[in-house]
GROMACS .gro file of N, CA and C in nm:
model
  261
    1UNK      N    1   0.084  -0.116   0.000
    1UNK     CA    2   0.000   0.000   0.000
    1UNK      C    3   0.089   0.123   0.000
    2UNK      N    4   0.082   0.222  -0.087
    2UNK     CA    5   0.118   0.337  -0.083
    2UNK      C    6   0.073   0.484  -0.022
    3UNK      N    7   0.114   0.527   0.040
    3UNK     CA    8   0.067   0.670   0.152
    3UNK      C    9   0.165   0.747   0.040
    4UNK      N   10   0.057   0.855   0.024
    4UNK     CA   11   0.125   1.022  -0.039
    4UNK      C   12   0.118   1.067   0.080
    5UNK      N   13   0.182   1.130   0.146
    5UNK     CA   14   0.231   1.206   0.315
    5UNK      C   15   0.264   1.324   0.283
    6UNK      N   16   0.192   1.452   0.368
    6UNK     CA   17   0.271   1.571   0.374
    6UNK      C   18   0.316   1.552   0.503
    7UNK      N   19   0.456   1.606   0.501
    7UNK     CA   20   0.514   1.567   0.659
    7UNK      C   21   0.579   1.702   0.662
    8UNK      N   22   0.572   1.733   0.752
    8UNK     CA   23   0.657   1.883   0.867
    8UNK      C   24   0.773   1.837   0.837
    9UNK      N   25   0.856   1.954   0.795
    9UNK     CA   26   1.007   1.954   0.744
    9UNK      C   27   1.066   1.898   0.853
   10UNK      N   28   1.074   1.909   0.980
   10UNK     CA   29   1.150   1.919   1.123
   10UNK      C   30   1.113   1.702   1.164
   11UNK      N   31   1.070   1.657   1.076
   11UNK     CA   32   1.023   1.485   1.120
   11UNK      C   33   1.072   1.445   0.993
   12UNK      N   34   1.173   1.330   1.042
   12UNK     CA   35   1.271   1.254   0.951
   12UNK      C   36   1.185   1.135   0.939
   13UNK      N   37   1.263   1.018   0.831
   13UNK     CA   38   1.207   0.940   0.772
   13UNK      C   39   1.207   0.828   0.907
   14UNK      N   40   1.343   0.833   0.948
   14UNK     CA   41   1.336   0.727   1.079
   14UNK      C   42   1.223   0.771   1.199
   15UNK      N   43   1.187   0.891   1.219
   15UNK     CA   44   1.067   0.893   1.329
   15UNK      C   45   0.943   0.864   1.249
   16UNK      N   46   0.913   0.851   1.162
   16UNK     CA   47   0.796   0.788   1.061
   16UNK      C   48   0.894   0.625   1.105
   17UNK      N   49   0.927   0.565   1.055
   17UNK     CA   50   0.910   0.416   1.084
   17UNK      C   51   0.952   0.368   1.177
   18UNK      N   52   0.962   0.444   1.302
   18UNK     CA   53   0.937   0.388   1.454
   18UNK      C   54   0.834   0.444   1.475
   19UNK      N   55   0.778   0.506   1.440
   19UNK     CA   56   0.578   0.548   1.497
   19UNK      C   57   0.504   0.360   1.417
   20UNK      N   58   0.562   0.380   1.299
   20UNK     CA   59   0.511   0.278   1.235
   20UNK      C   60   0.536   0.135   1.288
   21UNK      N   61   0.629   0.106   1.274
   21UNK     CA   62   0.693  -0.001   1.347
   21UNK      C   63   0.691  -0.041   1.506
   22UNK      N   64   0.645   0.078   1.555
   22UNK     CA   65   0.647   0.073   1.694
   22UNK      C   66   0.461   0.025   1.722
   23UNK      N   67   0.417   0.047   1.650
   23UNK     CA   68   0.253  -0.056   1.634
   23UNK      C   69   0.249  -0.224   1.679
   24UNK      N   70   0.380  -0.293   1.654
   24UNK     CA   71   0.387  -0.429   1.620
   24UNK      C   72   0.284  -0.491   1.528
   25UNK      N   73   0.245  -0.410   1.442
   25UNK     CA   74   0.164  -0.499   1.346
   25UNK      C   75   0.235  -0.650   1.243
   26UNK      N   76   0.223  -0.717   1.306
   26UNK     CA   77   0.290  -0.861   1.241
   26UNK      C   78   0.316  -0.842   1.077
   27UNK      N   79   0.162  -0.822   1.011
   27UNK     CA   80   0.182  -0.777   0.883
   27UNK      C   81   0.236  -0.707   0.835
   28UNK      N   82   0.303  -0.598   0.860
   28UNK     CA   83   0.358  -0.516   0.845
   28UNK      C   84   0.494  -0.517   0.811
   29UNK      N   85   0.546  -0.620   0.692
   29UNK     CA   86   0.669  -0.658   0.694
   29UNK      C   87   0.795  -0.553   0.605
   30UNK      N   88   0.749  -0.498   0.549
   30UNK     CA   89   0.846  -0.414   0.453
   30UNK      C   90   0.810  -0.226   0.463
   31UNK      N   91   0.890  -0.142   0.497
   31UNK     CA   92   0.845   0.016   0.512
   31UNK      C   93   0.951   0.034   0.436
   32UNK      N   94   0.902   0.138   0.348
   32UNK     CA   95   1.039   0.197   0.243
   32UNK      C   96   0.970   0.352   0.199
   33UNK      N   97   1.073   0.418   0.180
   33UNK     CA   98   1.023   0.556   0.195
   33UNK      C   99   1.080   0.588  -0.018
   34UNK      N  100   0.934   0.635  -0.037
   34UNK     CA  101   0.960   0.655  -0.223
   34UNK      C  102   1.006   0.796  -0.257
   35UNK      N  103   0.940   0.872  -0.305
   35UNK     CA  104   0.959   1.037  -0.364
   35UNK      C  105   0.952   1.098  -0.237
   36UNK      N  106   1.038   1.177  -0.266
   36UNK     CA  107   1.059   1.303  -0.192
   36UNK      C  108   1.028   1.434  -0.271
   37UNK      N  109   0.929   1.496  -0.240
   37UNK     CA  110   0.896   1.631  -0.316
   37UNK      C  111   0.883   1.756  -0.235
   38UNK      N  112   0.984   1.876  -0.276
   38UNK     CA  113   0.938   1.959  -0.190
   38UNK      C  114   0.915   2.084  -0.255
   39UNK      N  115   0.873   2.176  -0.233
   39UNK     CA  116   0.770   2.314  -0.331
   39UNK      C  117   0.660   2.255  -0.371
   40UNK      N  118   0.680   2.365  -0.442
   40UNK     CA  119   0.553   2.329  -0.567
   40UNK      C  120   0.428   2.412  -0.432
   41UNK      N  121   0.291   2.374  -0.495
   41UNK     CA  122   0.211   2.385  -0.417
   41UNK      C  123   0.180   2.363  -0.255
   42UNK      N  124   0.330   2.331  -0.166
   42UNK     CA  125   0.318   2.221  -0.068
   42UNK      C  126   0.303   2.359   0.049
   43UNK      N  127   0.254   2.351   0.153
   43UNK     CA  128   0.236   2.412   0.257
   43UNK      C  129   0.374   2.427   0.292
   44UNK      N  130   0.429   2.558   0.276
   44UNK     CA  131   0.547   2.594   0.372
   44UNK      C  132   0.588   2.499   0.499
   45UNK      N  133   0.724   2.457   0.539
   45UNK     CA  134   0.731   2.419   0.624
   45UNK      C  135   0.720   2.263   0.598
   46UNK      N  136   0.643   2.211   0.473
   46UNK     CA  137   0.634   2.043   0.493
   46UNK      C  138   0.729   1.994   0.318
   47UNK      N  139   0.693   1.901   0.307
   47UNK     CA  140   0.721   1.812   0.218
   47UNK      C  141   0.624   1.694   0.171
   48UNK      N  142   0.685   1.649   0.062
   48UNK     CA  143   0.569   1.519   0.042
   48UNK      C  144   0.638   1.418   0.045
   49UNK      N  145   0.631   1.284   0.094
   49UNK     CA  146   0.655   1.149   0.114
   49UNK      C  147   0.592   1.027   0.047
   50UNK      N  148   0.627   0.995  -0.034
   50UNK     CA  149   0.549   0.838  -0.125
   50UNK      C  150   0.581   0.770  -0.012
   51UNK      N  151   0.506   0.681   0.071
   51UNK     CA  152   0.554   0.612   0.213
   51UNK      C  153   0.538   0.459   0.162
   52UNK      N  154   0.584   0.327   0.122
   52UNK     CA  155   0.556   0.201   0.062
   52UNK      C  156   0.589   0.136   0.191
   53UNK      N  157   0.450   0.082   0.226
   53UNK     CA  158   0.452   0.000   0.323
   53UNK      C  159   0.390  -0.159   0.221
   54UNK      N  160   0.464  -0.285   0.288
   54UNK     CA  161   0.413  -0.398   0.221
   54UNK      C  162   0.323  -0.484   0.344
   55UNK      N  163   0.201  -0.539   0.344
   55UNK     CA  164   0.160  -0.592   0.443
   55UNK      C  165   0.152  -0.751   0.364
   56UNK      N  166   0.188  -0.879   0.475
   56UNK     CA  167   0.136  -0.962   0.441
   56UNK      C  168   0.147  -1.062   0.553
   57UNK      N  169   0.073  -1.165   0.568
   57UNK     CA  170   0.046  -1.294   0.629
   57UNK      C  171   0.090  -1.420   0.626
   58UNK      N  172   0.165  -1.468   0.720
   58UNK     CA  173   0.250  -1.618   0.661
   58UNK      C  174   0.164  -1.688   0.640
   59UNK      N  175   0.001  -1.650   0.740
   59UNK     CA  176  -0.098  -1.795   0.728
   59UNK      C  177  -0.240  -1.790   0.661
   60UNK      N  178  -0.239  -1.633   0.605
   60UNK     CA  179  -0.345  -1.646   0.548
   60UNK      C  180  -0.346  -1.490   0.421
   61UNK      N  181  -0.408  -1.499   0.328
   61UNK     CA  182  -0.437  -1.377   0.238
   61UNK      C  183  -0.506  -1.321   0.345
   62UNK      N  184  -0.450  -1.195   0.311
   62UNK     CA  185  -0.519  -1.085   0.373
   62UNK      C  186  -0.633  -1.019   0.319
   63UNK      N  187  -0.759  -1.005   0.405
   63UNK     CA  188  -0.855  -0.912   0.321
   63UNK      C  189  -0.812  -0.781   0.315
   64UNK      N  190  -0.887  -0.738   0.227
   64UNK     CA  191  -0.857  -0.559   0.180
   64UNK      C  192  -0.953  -0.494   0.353
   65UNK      N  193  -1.017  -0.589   0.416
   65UNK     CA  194  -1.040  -0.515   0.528
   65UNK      C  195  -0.934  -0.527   0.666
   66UNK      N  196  -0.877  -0.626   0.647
   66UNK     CA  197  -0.772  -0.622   0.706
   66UNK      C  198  -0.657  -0.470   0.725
   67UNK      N  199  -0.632  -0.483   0.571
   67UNK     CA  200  -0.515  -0.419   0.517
   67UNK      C  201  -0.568  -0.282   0.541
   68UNK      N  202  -0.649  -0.260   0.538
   68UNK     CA  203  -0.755  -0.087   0.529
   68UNK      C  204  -0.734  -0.082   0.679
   69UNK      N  205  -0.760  -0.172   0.789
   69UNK     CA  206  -0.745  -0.127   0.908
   69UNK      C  207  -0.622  -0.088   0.955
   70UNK      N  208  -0.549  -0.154   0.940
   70UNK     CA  209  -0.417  -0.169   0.980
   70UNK      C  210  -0.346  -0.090   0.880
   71UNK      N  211  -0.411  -0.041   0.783
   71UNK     CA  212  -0.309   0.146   0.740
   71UNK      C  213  -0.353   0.280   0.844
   72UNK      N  214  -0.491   0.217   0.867
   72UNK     CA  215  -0.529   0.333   0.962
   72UNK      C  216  -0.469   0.360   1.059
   73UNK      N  217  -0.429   0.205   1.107
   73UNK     CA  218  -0.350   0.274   1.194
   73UNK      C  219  -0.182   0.304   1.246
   74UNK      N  220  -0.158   0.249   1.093
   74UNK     CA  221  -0.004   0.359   1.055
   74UNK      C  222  -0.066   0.500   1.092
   75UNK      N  223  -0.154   0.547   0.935
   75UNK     CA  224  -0.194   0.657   0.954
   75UNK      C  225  -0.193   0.709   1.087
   76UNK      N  226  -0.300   0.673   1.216
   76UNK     CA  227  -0.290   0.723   1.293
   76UNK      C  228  -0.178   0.765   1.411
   77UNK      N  229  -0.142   0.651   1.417
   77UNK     CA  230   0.051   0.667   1.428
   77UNK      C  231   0.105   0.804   1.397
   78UNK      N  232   0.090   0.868   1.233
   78UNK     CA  233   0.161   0.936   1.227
   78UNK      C  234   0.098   1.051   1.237
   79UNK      N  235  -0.004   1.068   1.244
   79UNK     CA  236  -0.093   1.134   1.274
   79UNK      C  237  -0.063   1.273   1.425
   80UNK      N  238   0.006   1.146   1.504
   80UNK     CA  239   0.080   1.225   1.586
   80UNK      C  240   0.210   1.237   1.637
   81UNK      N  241   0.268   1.280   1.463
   81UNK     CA  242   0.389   1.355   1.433
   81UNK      C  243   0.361   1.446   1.389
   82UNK      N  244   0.226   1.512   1.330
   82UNK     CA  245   0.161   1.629   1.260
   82UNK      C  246   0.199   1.516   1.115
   83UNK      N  247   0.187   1.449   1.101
   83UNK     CA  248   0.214   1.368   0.944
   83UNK      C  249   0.015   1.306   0.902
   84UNK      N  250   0.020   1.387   0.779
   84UNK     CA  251  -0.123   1.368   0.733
   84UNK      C  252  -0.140   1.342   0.587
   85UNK      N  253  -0.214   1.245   0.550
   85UNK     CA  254  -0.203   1.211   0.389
   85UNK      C  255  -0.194   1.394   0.300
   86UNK      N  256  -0.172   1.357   0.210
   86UNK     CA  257  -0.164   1.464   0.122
   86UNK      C  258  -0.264   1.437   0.030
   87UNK      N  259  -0.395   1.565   0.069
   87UNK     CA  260  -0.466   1.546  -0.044
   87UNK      C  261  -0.477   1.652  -0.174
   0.00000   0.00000   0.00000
């Protein structure tokens, strides 16, 4: 699953994947950080983040309701770093 992230200039990529990682979500096996974009239209002060998280299950396919919960609550995780999708 891919997160577009505007993140506050002052929060590095490693405090994003210990908010993340610090969840223990089992599924949650691969975090890799994609584009880095900064200007353009972006709110002073932030940046944008392609965030590639991989989820998967040794013992079973995962439903898409699974996977939807358990971004939420990356999301919410980062949520309080001031880190919020970019819409």
């Amino acid at each position: 699953r891919d997160f577009s992230l505007l993140v506050p200039e002052d929060r590095s990529y490693r405090e994003i994947e210990a908010a993340a990682r610090g969840l223990g979500l089992e599924a949650l096996q691969d975090l890799n950080p994609g584009d880095i974009f900064r200007g353009g239209a972006l709110p002073t002060g932030h940046y944008s983040l392609l965030l590639r998280a991989v989820f998967q299950s040794g013992d079973h396919t995962l439903t898409s309701e699974e996977v939807a919960a358990m971004s939420q609550q990356v999301l919410g995780a980062l949520e309080g770093l001031g880190i919020r999708l970019r819409t």
